[in-house]
Each structure stands twice: as structure tokens, then as C-alpha cells.
PDB file of C-alpha atoms in Angstrom:
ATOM      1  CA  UNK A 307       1.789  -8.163  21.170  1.00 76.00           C
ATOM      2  CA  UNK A 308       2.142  -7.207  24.335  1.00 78.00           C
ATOM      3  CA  UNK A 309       5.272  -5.277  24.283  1.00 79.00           C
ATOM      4  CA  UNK A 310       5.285  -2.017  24.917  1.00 80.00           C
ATOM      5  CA  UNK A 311       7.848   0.265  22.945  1.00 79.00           C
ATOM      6  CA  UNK A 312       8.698   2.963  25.889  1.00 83.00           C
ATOM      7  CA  UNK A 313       7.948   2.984  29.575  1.00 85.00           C
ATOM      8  CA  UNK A 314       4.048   3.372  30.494  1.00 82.00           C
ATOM      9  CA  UNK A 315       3.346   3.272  26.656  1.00 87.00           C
ATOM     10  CA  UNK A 316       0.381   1.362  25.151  1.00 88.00           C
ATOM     11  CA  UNK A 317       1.693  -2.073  23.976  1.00 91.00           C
ATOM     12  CA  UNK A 318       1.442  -3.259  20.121  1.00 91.00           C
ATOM     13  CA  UNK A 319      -1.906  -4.662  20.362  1.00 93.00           C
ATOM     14  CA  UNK A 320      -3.530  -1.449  21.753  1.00 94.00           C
ATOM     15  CA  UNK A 321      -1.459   0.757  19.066  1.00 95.00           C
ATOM     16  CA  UNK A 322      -2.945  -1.368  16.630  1.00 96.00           C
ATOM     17  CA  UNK A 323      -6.529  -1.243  17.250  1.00 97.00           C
ATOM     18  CA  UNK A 324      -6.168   2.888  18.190  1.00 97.00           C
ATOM     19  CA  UNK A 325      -4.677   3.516  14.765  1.00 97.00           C
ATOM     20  CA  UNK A 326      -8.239   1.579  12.914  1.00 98.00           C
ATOM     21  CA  UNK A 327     -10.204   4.012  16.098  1.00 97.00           C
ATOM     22  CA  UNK A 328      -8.540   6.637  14.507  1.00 97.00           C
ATOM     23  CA  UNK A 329      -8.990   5.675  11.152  1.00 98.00           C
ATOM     24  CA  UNK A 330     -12.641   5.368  11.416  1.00 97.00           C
ATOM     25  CA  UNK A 331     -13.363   9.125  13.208  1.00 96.00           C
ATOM     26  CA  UNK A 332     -11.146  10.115  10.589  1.00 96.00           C
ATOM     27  CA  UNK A 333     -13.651   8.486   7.877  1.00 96.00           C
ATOM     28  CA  UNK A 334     -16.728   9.418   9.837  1.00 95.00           C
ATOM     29  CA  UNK A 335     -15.116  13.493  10.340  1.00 93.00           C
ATOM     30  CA  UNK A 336     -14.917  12.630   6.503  1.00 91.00           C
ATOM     31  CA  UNK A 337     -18.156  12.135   5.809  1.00 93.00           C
ATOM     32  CA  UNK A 338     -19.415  14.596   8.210  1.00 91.00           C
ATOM     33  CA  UNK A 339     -17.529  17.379   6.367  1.00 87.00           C
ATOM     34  CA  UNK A 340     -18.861  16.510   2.909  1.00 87.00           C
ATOM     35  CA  UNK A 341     -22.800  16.208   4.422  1.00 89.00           C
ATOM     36  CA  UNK A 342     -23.265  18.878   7.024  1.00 89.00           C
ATOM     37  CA  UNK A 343     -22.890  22.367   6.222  1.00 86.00           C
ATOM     38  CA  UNK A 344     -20.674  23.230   9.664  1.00 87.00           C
ATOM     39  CA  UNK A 345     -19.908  20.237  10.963  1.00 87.00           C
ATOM     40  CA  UNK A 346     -19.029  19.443  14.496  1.00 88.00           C
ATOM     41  CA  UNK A 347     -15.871  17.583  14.872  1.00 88.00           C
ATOM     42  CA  UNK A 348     -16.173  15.285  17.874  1.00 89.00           C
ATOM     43  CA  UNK A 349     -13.474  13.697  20.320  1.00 92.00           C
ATOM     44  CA  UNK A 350     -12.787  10.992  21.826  1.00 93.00           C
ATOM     45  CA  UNK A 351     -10.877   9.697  24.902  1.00 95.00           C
ATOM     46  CA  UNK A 352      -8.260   7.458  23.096  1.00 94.00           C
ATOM     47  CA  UNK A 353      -6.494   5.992  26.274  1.00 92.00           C
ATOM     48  CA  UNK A 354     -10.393   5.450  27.881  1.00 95.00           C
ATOM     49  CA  UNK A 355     -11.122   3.378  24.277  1.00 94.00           C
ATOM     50  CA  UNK A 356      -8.191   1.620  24.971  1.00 93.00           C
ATOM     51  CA  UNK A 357      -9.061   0.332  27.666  1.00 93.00           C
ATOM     52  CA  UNK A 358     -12.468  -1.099  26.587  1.00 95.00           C
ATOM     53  CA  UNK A 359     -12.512  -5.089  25.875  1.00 96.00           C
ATOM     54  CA  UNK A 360     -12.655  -4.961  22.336  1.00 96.00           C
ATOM     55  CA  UNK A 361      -8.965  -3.898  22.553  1.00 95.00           C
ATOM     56  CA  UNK A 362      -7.911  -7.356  23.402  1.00 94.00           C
ATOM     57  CA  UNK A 363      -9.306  -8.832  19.985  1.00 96.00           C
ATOM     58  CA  UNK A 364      -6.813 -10.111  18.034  1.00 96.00           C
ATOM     59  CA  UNK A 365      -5.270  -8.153  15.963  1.00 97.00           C
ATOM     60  CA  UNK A 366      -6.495  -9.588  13.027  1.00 98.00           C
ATOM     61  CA  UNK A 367     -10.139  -8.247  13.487  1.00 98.00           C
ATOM     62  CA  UNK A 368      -8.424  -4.633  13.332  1.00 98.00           C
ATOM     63  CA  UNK A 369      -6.345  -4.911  10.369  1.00 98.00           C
ATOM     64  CA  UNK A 370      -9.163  -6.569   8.663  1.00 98.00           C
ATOM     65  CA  UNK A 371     -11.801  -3.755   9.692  1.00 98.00           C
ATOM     66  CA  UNK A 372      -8.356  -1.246   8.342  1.00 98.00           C
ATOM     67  CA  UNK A 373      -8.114  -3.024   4.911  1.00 98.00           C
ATOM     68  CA  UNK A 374     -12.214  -2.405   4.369  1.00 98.00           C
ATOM     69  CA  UNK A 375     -12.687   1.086   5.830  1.00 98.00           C
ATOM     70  CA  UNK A 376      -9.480   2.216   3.727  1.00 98.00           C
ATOM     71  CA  UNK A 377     -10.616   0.490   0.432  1.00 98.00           C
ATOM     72  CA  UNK A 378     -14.051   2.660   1.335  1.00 97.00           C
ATOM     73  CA  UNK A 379     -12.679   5.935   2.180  1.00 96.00           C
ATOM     74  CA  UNK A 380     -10.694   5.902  -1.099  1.00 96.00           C
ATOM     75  CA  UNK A 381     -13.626   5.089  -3.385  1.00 96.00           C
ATOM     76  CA  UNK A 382     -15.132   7.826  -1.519  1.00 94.00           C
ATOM     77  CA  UNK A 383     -12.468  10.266  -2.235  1.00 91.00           C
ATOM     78  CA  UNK A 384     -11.623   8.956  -5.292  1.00 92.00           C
ATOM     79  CA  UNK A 385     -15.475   9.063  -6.547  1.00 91.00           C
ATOM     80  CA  UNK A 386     -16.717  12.663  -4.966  1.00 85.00           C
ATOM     81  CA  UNK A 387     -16.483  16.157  -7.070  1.00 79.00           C
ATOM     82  CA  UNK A 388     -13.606  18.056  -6.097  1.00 74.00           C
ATOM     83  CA  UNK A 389     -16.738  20.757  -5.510  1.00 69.00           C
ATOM     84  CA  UNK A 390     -17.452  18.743  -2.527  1.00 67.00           C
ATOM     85  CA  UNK A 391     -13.900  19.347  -1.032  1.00 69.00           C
ATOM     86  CA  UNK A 392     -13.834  23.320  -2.222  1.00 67.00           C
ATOM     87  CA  UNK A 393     -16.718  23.928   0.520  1.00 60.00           C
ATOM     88  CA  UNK A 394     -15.092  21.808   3.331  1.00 59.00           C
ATOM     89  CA  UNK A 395     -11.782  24.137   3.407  1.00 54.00           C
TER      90      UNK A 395
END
């Protein structure tokens, strides 16, 4: 897990957890839009969160947290009006 793919690249363990940190802004920008009439989309400092300790969990804990945010963001797709989307665009 902790090989790196390129030269001064993050190794598989920190791609891993990034993609759920993405994931989950994604979900949260997600519910944002369909909640907020002019939502602010916020940033974040991906190679700062990658360097926080919860980035040398196993990687289990983040494909876990993965499985359950994605089986949630697709109900919530899945189960809104396609209204909701119209006013997001």
C-alpha cells in the first residue's frame, strides 16, 4: 500500500482514502445543490487531507465508508423528482 505509482505521487493507501474524500464532498455538493437555492460549492486542500492521520487507516475503513455513502447517494438520486435536478442546472 505504500507504493507509489509515479515519482513524488501519493502512494495507494492515500489514493484510496482521497477518492472516498472526494466521494463524500461530492455527496455533500449533492445535497447542497438540491437544498439551498445558490449553493456555495466549497474546497478543500486534498494533498493537506492527505496528510492528516486518518489517512493511515487501513484501507478497509475507506472502502467500507465508499460501499455505504455510494449505496446512499444512489437511493438519493434514484428516489428525488427529476424537478429537483431541473433547478440545480
Amino acid at each position: 500500500m505504500s507504493k507509489t505509482y509515479r515519482e513524488n505521487s501519493w502512494n495507494v493507501r492515500q489514493l484510496i482514502h482521497h477518492i472516498v474524500d472526494s466521494h463524500l464532498n461530492g455527496y455533500m455538493r449533492m445535497k447542497l445543490a438540491l437544498t439551498k437555492e445558490n449553493p456555495v460549492v466549497k474546497t478543500y486542500e486534498e494533498s493537506e487531507w492527505a496528510k492528516l492521520t486518518d489517512y493511515d487507516l487501513p484501507v478497509k475503513v475507506s472502502l467500507q465508508l465508499l460501499e455505504s455513502l455510494h449505496e446512499r447517494w444512489t437511493y438519493l438520486l434514484n428516489s428525488s423528482p427529476i424537478t429537483a435536478y431541473i433547478s440545480i442546472s
